mmCIF file of C-alpha atoms and ligand atoms in Angstrom:
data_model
loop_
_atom_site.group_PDB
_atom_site.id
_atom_site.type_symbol
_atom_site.label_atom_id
_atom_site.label_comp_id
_atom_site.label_asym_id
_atom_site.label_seq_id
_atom_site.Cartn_x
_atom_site.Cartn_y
_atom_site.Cartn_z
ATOM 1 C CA UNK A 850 12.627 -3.035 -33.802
ATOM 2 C CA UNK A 851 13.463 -0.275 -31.685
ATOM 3 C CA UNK A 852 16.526 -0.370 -29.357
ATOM 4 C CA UNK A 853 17.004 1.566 -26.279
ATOM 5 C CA UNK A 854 20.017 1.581 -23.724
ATOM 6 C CA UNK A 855 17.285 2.427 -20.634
ATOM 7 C CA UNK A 856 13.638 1.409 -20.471
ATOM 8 C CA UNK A 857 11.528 2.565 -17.407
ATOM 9 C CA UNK A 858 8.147 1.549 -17.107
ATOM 10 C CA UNK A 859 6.259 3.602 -14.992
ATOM 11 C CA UNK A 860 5.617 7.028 -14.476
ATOM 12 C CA UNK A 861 5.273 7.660 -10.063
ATOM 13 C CA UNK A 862 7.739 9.237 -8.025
ATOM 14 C CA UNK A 863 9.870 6.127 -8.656
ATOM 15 C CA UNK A 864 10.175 6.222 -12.553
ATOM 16 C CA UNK A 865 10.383 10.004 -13.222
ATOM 17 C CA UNK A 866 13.248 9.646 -10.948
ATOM 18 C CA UNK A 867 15.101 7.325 -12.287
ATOM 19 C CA UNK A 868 14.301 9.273 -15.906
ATOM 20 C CA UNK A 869 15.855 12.400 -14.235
ATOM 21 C CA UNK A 870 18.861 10.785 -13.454
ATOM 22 C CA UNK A 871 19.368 8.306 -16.316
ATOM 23 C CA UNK A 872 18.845 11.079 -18.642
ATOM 24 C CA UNK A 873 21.600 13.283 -16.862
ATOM 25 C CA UNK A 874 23.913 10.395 -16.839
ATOM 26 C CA UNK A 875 23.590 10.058 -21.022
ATOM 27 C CA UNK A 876 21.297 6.544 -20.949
ATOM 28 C CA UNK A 877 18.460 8.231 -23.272
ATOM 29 C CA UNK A 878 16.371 6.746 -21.432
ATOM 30 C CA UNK A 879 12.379 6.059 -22.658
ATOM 31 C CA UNK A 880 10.150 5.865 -20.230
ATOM 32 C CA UNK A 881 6.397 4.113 -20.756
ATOM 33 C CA UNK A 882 4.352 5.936 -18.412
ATOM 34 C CA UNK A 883 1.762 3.215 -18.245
ATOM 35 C CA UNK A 884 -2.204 3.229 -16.910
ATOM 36 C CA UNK A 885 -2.293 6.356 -14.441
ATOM 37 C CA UNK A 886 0.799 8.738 -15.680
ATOM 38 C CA UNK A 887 2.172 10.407 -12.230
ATOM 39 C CA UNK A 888 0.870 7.280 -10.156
ATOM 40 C CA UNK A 889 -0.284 7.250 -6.996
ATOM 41 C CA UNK A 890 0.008 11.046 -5.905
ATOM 42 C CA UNK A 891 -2.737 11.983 -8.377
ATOM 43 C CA UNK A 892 -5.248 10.253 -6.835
ATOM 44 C CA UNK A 893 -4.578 12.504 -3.201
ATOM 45 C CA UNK A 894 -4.932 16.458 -3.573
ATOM 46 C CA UNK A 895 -2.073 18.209 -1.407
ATOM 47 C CA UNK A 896 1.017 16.432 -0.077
ATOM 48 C CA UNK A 897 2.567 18.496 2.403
ATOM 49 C CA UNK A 898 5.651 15.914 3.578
ATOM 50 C CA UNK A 899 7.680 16.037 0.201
ATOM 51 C CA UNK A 900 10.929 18.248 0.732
ATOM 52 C CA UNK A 901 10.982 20.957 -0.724
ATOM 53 C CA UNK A 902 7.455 22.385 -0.777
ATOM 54 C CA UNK A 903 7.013 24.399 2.579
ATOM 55 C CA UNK A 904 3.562 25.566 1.952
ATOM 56 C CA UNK A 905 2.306 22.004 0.045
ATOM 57 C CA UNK A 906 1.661 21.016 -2.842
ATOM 58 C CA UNK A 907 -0.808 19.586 -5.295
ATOM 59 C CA UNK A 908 -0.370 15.799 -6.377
ATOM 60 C CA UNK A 909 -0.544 16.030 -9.883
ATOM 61 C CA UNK A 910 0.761 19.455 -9.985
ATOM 62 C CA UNK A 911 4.042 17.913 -8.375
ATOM 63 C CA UNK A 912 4.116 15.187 -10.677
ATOM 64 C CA UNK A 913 4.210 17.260 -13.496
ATOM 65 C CA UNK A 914 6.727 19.197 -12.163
ATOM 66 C CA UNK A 915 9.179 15.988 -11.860
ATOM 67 C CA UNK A 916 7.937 14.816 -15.551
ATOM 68 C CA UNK A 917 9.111 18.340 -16.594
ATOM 69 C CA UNK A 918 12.048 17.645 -15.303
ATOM 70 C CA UNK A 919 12.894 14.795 -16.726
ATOM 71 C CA UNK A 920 12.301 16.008 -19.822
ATOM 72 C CA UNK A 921 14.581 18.867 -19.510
ATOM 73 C CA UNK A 922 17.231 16.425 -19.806
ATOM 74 C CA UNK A 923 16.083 14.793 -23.039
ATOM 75 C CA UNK A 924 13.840 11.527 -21.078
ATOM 76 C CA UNK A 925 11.904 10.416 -24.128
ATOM 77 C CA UNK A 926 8.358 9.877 -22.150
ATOM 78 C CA UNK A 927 5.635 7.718 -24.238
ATOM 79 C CA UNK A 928 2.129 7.812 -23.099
ATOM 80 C CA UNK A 929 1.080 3.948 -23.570
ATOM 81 C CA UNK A 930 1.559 0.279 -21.720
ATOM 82 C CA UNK A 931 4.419 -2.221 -21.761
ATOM 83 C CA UNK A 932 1.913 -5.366 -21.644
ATOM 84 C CA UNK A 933 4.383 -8.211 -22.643
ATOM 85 C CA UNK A 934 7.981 -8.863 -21.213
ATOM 86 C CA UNK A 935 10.719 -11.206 -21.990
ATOM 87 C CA UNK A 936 13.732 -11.093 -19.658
ATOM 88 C CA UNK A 937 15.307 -14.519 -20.411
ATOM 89 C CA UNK A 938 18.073 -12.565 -22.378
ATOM 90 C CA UNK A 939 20.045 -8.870 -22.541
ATOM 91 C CA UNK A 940 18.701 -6.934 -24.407
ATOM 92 C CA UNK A 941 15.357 -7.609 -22.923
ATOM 93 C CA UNK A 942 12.476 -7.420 -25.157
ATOM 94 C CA UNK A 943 9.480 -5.425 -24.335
ATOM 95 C CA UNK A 944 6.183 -5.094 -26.053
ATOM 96 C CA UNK A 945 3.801 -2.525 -25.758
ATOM 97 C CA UNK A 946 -0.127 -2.202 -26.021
ATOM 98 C CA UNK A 947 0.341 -0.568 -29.697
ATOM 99 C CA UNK A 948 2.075 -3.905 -30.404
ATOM 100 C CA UNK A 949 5.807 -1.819 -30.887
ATOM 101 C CA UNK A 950 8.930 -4.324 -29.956
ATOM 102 C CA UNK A 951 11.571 -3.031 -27.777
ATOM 103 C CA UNK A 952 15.118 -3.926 -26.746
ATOM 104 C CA UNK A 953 16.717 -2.918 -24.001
ATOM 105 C CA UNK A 954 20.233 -3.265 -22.433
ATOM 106 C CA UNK A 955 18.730 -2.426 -18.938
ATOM 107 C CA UNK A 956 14.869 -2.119 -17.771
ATOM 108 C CA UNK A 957 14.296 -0.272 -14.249
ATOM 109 C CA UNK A 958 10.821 -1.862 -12.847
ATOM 110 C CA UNK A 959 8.917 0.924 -11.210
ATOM 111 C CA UNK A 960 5.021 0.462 -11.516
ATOM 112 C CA UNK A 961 4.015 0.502 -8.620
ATOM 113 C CA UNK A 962 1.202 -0.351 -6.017
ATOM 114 C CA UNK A 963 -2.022 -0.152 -5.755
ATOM 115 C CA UNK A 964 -4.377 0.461 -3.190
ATOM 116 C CA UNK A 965 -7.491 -1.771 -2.540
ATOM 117 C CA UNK A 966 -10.556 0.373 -1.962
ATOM 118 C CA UNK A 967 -14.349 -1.040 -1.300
ATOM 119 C CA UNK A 968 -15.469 -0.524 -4.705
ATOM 120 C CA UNK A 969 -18.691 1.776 -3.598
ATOM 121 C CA UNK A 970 -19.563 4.597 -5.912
ATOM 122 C CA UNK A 971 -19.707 6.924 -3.138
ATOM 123 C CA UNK A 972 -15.981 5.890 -2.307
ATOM 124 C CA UNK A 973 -14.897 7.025 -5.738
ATOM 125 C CA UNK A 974 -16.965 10.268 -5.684
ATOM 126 C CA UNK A 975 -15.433 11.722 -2.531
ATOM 127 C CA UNK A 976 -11.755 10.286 -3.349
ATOM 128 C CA UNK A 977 -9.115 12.967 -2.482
ATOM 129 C CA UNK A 978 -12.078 15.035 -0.751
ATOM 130 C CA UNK A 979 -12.457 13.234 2.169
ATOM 131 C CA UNK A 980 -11.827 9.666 1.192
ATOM 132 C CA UNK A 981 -7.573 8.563 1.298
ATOM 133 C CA UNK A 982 -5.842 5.519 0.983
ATOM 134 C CA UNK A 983 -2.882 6.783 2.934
ATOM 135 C CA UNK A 984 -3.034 8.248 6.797
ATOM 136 C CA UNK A 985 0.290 9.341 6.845
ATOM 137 C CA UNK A 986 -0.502 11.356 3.638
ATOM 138 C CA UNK A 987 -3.914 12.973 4.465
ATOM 139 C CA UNK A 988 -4.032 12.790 8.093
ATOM 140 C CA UNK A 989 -3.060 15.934 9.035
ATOM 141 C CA UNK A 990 -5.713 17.169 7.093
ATOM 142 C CA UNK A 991 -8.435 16.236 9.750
ATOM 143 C CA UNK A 992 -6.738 16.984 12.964
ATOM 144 C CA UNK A 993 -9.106 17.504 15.709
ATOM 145 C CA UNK A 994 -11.865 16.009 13.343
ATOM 146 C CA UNK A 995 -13.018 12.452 13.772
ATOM 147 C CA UNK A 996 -12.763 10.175 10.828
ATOM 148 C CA UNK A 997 -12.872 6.243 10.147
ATOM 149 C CA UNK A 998 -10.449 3.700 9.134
ATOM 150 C CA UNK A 999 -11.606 0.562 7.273
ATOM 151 C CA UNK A 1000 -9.770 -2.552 7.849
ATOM 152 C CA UNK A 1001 -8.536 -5.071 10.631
ATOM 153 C CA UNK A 1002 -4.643 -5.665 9.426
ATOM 154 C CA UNK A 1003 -1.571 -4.362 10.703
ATOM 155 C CA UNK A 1004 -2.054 -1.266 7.979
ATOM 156 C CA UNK A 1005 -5.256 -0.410 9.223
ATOM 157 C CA UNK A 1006 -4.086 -0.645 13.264
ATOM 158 C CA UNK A 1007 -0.990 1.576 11.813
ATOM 159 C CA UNK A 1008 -3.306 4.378 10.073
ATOM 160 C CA UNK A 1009 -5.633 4.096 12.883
ATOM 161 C CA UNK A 1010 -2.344 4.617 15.647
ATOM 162 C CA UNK A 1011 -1.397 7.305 13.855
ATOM 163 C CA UNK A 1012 -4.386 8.949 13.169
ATOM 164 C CA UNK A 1013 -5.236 8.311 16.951
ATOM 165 C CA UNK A 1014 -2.432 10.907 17.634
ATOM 166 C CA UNK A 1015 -4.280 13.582 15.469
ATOM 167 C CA UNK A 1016 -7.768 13.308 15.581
ATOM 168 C CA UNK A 1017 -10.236 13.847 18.088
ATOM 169 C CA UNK A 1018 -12.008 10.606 17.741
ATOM 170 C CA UNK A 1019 -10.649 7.311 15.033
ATOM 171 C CA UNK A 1020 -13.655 4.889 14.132
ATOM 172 C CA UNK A 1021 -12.258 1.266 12.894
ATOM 173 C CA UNK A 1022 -14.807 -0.357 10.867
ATOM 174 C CA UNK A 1023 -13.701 -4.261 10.672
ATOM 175 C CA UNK A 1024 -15.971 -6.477 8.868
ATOM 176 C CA UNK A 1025 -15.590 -9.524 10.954
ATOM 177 C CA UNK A 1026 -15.034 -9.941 15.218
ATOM 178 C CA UNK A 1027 -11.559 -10.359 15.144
ATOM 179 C CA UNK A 1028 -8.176 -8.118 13.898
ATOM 180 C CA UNK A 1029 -5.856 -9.497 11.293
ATOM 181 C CA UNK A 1030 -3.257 -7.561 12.552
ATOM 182 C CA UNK A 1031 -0.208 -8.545 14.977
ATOM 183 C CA UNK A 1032 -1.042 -9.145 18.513
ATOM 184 C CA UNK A 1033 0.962 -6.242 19.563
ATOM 185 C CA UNK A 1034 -0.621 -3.686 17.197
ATOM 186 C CA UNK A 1035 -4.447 -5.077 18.210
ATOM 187 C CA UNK A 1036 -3.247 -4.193 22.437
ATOM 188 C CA UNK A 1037 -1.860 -0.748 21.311
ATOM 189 C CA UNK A 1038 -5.129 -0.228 19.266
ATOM 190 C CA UNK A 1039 -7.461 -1.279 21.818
ATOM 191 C CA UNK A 1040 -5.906 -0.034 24.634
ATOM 192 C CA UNK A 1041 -6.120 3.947 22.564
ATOM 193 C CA UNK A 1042 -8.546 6.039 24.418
ATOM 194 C CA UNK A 1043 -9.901 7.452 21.534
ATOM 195 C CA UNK A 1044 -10.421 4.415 18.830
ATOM 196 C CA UNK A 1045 -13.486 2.399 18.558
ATOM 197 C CA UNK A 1046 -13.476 -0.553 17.067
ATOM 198 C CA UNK A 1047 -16.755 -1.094 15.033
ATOM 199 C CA UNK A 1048 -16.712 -4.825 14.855
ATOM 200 C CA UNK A 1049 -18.709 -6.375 12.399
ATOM 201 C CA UNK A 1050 -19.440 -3.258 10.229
ATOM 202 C CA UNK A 1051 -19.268 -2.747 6.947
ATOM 203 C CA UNK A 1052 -19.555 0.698 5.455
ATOM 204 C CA UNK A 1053 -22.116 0.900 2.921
ATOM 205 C CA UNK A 1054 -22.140 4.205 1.386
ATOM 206 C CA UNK A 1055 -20.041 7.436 1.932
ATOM 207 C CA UNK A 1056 -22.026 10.661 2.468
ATOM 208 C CA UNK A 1057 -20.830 14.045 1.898
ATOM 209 C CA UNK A 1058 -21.538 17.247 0.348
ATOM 210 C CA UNK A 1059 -19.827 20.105 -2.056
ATOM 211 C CA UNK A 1060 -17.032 20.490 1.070
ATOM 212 C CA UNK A 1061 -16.492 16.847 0.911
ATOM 213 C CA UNK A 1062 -17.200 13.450 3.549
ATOM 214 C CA UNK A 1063 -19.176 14.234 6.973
ATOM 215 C CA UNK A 1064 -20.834 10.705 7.332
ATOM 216 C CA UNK A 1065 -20.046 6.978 6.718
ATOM 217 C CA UNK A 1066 -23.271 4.615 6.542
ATOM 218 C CA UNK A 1067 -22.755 1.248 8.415
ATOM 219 C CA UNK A 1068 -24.164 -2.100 8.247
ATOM 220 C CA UNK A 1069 -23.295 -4.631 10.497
ATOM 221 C CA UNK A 1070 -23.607 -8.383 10.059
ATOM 222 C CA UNK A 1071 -27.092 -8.385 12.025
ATOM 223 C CA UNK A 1072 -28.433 -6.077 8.952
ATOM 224 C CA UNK A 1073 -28.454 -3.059 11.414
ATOM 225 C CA UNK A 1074 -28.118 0.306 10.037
ATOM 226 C CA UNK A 1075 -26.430 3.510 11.839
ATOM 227 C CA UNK A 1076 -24.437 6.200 10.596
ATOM 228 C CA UNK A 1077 -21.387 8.252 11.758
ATOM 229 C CA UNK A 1078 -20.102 11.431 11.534
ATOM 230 C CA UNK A 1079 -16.697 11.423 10.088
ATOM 231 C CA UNK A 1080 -15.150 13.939 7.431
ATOM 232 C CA UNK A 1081 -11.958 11.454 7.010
ATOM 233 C CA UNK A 1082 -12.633 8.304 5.510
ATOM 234 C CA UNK A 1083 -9.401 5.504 5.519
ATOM 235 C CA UNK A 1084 -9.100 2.663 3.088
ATOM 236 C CA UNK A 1085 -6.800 0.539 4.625
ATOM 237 C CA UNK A 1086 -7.884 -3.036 3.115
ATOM 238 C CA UNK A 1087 -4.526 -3.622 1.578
ATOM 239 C CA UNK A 1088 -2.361 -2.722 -1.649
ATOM 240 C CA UNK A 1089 -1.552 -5.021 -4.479
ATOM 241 C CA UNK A 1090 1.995 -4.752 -6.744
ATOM 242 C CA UNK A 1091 1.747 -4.001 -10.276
ATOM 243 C CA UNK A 1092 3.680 -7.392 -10.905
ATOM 244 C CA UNK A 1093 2.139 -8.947 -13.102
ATOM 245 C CA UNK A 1094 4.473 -8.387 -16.275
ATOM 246 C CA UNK A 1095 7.471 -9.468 -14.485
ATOM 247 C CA UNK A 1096 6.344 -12.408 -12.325
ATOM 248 C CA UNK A 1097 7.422 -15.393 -14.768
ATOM 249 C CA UNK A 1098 10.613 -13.840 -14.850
ATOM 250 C CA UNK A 1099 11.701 -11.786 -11.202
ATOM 251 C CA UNK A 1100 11.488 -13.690 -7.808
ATOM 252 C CA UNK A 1101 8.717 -11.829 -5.949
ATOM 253 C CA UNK A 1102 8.204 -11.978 -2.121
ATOM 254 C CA UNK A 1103 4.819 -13.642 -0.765
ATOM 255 C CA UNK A 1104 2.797 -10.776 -1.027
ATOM 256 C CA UNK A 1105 3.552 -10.228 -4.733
ATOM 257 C CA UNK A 1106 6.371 -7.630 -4.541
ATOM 258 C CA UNK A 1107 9.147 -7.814 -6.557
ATOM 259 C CA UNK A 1108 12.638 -8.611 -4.435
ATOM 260 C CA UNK A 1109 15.609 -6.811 -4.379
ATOM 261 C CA UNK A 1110 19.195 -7.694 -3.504
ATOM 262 C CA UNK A 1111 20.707 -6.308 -0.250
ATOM 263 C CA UNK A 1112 20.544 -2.428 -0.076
ATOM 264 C CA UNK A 1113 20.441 -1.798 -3.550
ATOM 265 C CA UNK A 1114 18.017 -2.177 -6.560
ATOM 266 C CA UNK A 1115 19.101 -5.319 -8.518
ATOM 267 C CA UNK A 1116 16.400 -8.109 -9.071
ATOM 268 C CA UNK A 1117 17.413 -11.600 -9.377
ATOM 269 C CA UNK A 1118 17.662 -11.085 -13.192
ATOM 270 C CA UNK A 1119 21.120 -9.255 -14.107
ATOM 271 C CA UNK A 1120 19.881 -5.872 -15.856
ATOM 272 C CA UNK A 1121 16.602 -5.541 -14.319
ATOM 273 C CA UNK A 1122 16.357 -3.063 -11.319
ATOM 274 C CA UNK A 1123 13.332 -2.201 -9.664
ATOM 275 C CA UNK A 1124 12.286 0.872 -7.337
ATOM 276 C CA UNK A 1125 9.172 2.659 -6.093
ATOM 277 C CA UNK A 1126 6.088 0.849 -4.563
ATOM 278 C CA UNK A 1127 6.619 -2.296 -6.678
ATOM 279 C CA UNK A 1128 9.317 -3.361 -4.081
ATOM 280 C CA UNK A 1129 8.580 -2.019 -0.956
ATOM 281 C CA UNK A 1130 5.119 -3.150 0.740
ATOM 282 C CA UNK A 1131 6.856 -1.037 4.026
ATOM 283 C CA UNK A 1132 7.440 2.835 3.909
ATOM 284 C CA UNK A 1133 5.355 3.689 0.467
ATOM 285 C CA UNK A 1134 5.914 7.504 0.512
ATOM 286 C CA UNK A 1135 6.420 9.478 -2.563
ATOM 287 C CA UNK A 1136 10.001 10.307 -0.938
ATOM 288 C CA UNK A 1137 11.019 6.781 -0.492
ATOM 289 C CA UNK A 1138 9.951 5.779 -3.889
ATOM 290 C CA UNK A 1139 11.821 8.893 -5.530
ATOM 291 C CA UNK A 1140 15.154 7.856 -3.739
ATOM 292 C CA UNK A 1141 15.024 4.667 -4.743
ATOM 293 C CA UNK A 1142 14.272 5.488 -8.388
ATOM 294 C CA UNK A 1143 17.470 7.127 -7.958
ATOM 295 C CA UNK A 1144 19.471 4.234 -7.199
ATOM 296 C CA UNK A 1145 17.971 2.285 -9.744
ATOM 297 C CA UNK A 1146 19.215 4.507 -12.100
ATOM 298 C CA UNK A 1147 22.824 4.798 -10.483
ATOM 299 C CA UNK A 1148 22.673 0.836 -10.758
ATOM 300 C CA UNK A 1149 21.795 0.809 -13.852
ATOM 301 C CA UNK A 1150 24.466 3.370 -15.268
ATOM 302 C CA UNK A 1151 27.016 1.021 -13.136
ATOM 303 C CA UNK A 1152 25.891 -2.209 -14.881
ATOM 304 C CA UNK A 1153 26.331 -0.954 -18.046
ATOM 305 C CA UNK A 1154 29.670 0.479 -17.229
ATOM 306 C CA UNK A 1155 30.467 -2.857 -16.198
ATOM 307 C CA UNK A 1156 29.241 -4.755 -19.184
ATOM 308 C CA UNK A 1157 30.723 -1.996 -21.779
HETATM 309 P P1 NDP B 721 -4.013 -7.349 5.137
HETATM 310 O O1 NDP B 721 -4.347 -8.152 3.933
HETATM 311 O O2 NDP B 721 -3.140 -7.954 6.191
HETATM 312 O O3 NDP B 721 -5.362 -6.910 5.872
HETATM 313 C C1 NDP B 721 -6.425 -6.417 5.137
HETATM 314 C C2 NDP B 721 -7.550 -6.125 6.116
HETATM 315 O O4 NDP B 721 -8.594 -5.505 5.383
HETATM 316 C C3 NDP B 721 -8.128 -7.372 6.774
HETATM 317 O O5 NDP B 721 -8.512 -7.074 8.081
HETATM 318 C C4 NDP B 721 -9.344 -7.658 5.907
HETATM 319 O O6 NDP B 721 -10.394 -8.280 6.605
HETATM 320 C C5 NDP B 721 -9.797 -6.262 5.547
HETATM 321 N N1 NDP B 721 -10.540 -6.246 4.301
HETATM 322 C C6 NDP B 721 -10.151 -6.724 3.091
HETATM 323 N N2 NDP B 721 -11.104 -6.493 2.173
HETATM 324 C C7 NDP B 721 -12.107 -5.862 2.821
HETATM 325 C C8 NDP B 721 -13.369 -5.348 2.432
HETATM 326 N N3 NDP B 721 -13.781 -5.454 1.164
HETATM 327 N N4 NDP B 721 -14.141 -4.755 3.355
HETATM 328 C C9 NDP B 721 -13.724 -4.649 4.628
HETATM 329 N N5 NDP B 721 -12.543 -5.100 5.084
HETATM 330 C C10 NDP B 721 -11.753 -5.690 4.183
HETATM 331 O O7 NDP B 721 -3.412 -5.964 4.554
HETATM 332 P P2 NDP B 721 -2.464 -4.897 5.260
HETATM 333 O O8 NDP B 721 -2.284 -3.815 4.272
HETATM 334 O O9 NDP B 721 -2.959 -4.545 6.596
HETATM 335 O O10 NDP B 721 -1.081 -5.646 5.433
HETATM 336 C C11 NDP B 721 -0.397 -6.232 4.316
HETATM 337 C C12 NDP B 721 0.855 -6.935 4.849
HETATM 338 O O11 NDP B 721 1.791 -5.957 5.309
HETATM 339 C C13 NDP B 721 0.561 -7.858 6.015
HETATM 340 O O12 NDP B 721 1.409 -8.969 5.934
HETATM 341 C C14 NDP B 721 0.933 -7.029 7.204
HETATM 342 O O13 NDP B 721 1.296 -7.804 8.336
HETATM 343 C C15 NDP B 721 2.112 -6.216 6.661
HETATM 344 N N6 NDP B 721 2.244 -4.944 7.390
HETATM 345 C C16 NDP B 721 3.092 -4.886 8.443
HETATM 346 C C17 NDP B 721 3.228 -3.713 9.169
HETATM 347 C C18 NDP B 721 4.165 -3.697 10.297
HETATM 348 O O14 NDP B 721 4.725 -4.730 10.614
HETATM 349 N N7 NDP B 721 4.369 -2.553 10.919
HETATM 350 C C19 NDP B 721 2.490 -2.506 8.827
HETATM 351 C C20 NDP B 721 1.600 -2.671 7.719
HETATM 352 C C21 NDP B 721 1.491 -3.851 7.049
HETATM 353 P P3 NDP B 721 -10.358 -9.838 6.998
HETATM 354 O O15 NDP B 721 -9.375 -9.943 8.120
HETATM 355 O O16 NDP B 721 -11.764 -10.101 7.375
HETATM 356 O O17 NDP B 721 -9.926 -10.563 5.764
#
């Protein structure tokens, strides 16, 4: 059995962060970078709001840059899973999917969140060229075009605000005749010149070419067909946590995400600290989640200095 001072699981913003500093601070930490190494970011093409890169840069590309980094300063990275966890006792035991034990005087939880999307074929073919999962990523991409947002919660009335402030015209295609969201949020998004609320619509197939989306195909609940002309297409249906390894173990908030003590990064298990997406359903930007990897691994390096 293997046993490690430092184990991060998961390989986003969050995790290669905490690697940087964990590493610099001597923790050798190993880090399992789990299903989709560099999380989230891959899945968009340029991200233009991350310090540090005036003229933009590619998802992956900047993922790779922070695993590099990490390395650098000896994080041992391991492609595979951690699929089995036992916190009840330091060290914590951790299993992976090539059935290898692990101990480990402190874990640092950072795998993430993922976003919901429809499921349609089309949607997958035109992700990252047209089709996002985050407005306050890609938006500024379409300025001046007109695009669509699908959904009816408070996400979907945020992306649509938001969007509303850059495009020429924001489509909201809501599947039933009401808005989940907040009161407030459904006045400010009906009362926004240029939104239209589709009610009743469900989009049924994404249509695009070599330079990405230009149409959405609608149905609505009477069977109707139509189709509009968008070249931004918005999944905003919801996110889920990556939780499930830790939920017999960590006190997770309604939605699923895993909660954290005051300002800081501690779970409700002493040695387990958790950063990124996994704990925060409310800013999910590749900035917040690297700063918070880096208190998770200031945390950590405290515990142990602690505990001896
Ligand atoms: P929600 O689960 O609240 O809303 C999801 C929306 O997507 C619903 O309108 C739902 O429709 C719709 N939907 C789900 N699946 C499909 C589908 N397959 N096709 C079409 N539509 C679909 O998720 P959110 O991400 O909006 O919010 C999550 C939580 O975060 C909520 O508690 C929310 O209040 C909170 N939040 C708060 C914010 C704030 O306070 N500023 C900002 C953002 C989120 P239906 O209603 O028919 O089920």
């Amino acid at each position: 059995m293997e046993h490690v001072k430092c184990l991060i699981i998961g390989s986003g913003p969050a995790g290669y962060t905490a690697a940087i500093y964990t590493s610099r601070a001597n923790l050798q930490p190993v880090v399992y970078e789990g299903l989709a190494p560099g999380g989230q970011l891959t899945m968009t093409t340029e991200v233009e709001n991350f310090p540090g890169y005036p003229d933009g840069v590619d998802g992956t590309a900047m993922m790779e840059e922070i695993r590099r980094q990490a390395l650098r300063f000896g994080a041992d990275i391991r492609s595979g899973l951690i699929v089995k966890a036992d916190l009840s006792e330091r060290p914590f035991t951790l299993t992976t999917d090539g059935g290898h034990t692990l101990k480990a005087d402190v874990l640092i939880a950072a795998t993430g969140a993922t976003a919901t999307y429809l499921g349609l074929p089309s949607e997958a073919a035109y992700m990252g060229q047209g089709v996002s999962a985050c407005a306050t990523c890609d938006g500024f991409f379409y300025r001046k075009q007109d695009v669509a947002v699908v959904g009816g919660g408070d996400t979907a009335c945020e992306d649509a605000l938001y969007l509303a402030g850059l495009c020429r015209k924001v489509y909201m295609i809501v599947r039933r005749n009401v808005l989940r969201a907040s009161k407030a949020m459904q006045e400010r998004v009906l009362a926004a010149p240029n939104i239209e609320v589709l009610w009743e619509h469900q989009a049924k197939e994404i249509l695009g070419d070599a330079n990405g989306v230009n149409a959405v195909r609608l149905v609505s609940a009477k069977g109707e067909e139509k189709t509009i002309a968008v070249t931004g297409f918005f999944v905003a249906i919801g996110h889920h946590p990556n939780t499930e390894l830790f939920k017999s173990w960590l006190t997770l908030d309604e939605q699923g995400y895993i909660v954290t003590k005051g300002r800081g990064t501690a779970t409700d298990v002493e040695g387990v600290f958790a950063c990124g997406d996994v704990q925060d359903p409310v800013y999910r930007q590749a900035i917040t989640a690297a700063a918070s990897g880096c208190m998770a691994a200031i945390d950590a390096e405290r515990f142990l200095m602690e505990k001896g």
